[in-house]
Coordinates of C-alpha atoms in Angstrom, one line a residue:
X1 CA -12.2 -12.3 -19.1
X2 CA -9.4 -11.9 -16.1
X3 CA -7.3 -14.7 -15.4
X4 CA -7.3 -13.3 -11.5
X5 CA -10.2 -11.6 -10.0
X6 CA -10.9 -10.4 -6.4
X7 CA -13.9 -8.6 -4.9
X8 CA -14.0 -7.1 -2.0
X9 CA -10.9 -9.3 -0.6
X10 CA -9.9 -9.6 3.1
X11 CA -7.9 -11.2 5.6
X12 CA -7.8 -11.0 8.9
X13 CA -5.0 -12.9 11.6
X14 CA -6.6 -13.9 15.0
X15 CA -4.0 -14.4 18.0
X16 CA -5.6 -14.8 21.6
X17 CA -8.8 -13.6 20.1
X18 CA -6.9 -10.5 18.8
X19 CA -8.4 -9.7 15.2
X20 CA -5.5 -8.1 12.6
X21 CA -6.7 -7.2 9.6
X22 CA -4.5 -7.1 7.0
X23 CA -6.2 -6.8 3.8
X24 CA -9.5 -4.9 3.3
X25 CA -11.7 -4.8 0.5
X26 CA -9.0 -5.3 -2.2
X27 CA -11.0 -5.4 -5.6
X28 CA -8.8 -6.2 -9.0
X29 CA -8.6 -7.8 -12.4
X30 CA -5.4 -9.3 -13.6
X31 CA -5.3 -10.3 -17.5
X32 CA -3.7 -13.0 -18.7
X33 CA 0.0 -12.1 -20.0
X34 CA 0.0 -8.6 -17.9
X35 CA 3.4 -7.5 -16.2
X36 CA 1.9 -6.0 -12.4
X37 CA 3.9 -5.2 -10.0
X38 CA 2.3 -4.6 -6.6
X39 CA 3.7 -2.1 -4.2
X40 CA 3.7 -0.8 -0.6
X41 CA 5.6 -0.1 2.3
X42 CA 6.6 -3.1 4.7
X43 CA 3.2 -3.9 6.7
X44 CA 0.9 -2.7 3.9
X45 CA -0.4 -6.5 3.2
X46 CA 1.5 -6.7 -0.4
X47 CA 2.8 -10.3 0.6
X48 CA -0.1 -11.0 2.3
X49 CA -2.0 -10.8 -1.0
X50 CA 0.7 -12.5 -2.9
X51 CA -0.1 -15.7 -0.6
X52 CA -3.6 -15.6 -1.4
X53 CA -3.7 -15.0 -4.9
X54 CA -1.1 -17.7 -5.5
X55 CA -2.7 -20.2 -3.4
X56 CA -1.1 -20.5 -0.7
X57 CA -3.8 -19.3 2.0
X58 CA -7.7 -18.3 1.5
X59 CA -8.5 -15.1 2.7
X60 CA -10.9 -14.1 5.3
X61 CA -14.0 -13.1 3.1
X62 CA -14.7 -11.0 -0.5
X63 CA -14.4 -13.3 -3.5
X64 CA -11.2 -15.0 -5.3
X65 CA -12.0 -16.2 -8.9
X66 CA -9.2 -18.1 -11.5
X67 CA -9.0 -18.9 -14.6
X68 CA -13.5 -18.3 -14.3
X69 CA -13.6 -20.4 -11.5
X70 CA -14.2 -19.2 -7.8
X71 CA -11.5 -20.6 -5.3
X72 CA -13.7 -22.3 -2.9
X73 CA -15.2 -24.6 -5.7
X74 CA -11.6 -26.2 -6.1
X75 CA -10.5 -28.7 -4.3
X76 CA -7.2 -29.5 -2.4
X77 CA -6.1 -31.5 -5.4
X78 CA -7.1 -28.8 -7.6
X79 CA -5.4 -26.2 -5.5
X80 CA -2.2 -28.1 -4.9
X81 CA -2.2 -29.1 -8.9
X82 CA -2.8 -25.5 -10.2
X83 CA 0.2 -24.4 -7.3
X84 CA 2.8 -27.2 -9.0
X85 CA 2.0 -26.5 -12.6
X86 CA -0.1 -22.9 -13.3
X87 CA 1.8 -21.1 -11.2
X88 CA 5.6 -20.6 -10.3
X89 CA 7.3 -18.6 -7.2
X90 CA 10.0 -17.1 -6.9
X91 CA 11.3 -15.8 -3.4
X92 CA 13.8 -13.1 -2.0
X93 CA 15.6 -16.0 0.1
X94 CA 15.7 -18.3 -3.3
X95 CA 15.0 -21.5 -1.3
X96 CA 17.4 -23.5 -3.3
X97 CA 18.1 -26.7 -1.5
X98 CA 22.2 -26.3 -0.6
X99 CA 23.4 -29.5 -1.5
X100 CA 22.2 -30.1 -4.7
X101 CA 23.1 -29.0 -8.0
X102 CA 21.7 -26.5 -10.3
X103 CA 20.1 -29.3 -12.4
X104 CA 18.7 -31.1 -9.7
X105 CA 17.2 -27.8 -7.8
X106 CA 15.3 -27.2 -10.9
X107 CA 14.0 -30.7 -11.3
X108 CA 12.3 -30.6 -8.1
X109 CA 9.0 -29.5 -9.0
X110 CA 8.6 -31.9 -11.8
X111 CA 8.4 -34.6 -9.0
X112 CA 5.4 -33.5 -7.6
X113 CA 3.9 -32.7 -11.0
X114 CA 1.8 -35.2 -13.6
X115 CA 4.5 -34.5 -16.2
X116 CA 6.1 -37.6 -17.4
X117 CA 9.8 -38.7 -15.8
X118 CA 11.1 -39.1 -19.3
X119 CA 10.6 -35.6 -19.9
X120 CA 12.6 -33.7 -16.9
X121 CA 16.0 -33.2 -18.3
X122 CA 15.0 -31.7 -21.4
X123 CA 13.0 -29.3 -19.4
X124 CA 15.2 -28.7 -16.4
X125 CA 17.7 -28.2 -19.0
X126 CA 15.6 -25.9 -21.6
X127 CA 14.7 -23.8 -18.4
X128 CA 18.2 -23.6 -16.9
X129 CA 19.5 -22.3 -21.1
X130 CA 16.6 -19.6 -20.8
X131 CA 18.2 -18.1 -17.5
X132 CA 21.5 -18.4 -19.6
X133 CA 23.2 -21.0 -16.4
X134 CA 23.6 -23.9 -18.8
X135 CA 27.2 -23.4 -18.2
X136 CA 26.5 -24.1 -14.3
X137 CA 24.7 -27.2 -14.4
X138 CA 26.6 -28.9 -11.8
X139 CA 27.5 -26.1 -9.3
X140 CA 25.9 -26.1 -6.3
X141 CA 24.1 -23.0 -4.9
X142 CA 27.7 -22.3 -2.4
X143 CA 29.6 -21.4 -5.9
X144 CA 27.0 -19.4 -7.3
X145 CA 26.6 -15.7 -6.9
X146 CA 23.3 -14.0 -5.6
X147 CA 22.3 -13.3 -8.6
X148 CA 22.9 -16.6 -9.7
X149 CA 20.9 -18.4 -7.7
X150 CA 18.1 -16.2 -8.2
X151 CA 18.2 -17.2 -11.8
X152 CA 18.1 -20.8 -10.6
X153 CA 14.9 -20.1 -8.8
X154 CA 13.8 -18.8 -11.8
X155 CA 14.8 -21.4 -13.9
X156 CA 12.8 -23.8 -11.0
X157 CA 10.1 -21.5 -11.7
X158 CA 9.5 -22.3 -15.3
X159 CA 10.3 -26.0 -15.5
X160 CA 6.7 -26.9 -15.2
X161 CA 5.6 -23.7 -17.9
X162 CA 3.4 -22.0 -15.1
X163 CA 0.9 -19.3 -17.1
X164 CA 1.5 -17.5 -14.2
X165 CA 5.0 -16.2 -12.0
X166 CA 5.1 -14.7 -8.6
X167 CA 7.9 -13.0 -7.7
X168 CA 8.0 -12.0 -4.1
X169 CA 11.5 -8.8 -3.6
X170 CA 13.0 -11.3 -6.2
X171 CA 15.9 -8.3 -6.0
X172 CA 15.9 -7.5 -2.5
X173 CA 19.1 -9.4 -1.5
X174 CA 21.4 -8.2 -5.0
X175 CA 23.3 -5.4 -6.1
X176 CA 21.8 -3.1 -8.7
X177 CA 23.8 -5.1 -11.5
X178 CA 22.5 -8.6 -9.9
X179 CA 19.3 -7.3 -9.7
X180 CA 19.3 -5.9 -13.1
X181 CA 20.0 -9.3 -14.5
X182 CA 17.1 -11.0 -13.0
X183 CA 14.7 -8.5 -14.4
X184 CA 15.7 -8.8 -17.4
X185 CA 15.2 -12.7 -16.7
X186 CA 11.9 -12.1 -15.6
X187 CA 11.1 -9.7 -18.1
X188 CA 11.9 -12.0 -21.0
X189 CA 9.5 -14.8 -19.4
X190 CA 7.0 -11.7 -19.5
X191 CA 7.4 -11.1 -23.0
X192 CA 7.5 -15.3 -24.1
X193 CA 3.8 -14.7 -22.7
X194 CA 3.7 -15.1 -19.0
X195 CA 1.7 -13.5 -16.5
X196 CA 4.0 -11.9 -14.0
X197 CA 2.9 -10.8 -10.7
X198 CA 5.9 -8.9 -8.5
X199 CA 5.9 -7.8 -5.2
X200 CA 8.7 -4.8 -4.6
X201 CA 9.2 -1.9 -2.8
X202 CA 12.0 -1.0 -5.1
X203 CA 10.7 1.5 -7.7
X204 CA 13.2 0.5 -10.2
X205 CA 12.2 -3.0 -10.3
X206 CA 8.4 -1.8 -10.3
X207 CA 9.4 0.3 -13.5
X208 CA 9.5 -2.9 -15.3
X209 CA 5.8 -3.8 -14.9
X210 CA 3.0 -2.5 -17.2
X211 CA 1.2 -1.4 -14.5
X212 CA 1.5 -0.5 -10.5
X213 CA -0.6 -1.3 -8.3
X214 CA 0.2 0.2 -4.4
X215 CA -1.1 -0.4 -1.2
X216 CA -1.4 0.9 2.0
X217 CA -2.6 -0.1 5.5
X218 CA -4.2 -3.6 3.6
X219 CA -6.1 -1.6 0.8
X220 CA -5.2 -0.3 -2.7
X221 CA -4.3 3.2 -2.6
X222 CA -3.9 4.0 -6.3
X223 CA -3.4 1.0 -9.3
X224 CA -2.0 2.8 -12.3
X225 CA -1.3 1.7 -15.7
X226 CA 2.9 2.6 -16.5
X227 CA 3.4 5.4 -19.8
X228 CA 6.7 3.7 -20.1
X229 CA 8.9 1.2 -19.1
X230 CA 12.0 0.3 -18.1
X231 CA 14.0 -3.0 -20.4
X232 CA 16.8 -4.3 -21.1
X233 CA 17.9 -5.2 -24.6
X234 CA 20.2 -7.7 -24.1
X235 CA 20.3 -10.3 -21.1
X236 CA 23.8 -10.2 -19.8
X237 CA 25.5 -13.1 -18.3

């Protein structure tokens, strides 16, 4: 059984009574512990889909299941508890809060999560070593680098050990050696068993994934598995 599963998938935006669709009849499975990585130039409705299948909007018709169960028979509890600890995010703008330290940053999501208080430092701290920052536990984000802090948000990610990671152009504001880095971050949470979603429009990012999924004008143009893969063999600090 697919952990994600969509049928016939829309959404459409409405301003002044002005329909704009911007996903049509997108039908996939998504397995649990698959590395996908959805592609399409800007406008084709790749972060579109992102929001829906990670919970943060419901689409316009076509069907949504999760884990076996359709979206609209969860609740807003259910949605906002899967959201804090199923599912991590990671963004291009890394939405670190600027005036708090590494440690703290990826704390945050334990506060809205059922995990007990005792247990947050050893699993801010377990995530933070995994991302290889334990040595900037008490920077804040200003002394970081870009690549850096994208590793914090990926650290921020995993505190809560989501089955699930979306990463929306978690490259798009690094260099290539940056950049490199956090792939090979995210790859590694790929192979500890995680199911990685990624939204890119860079191809060598996308050549991480086991498979490629592209879309244009809100549909899926082509969704192809990969004959090889890009990895790094060593994560580099």
């Amino acid at each position: 059984m697919a952990l994600i599963e969509t049928r016939g998938l829309e959404k459409t935006y409405y301003t002044d009574e002005v329909a704009t669709p911007v996903l049509r009849d997108v039908s996939l499975d998504i397995k649990a512990g698959e590395f996908v990585a959805i592609m399409g130039p800007s406008g084709s409705g790749k972060s579109t889909l992102l929001h829906l299948l990670g919970f943060l909007d419901r689409p316009t018709a076509g069907h949504f299941r999760f884990d076996g169960k359709e979206m609209d028979d969860y609740s807003d509890d259910d949605l906002a508890k899967i959201r804090n600890e199923k599912i991590g995010f990671i963004f291009q703008s890394f939405n670190l809060l600027p005036r708090t330290t590494v440690l703290d940053n990826v704390k945050l999501p334990l506060y809205y999560s059922t995990f007990p208080e005792s247990s947050w430092q050893e699993r801010a701290l377990k995530a933070i070593e995994a991302v290889g920052l334990s040595h900037r536990l008490d920077h804040e984000p200003a002394k970081l680098s870009g690549g850096e802090k994208q590793r914090v948000a990926i650290a921020r990610a995993l505190v809560t050990d989501p089955a699930v990671i979306f990463a929306d152009e978690p490259t798009g504001n690094l260099d290539s050696q940056s950049g490199g880095q956090v792939m090979s971050a995210i790859e590694a949470l790929h192979d500890s068993g995680r199911t990685i979603i990624l939204i890119t429009h860079e191809t060598y990012t996308a050549e991480y994934a086991e498979r490629v999924i592209r879309l244009r004008d809100g549909a899926i143009e082509s969704d192809e598995r990969m004959t090889s893969r890009r990895r790094h063999d060593q994560f580099k600090k």
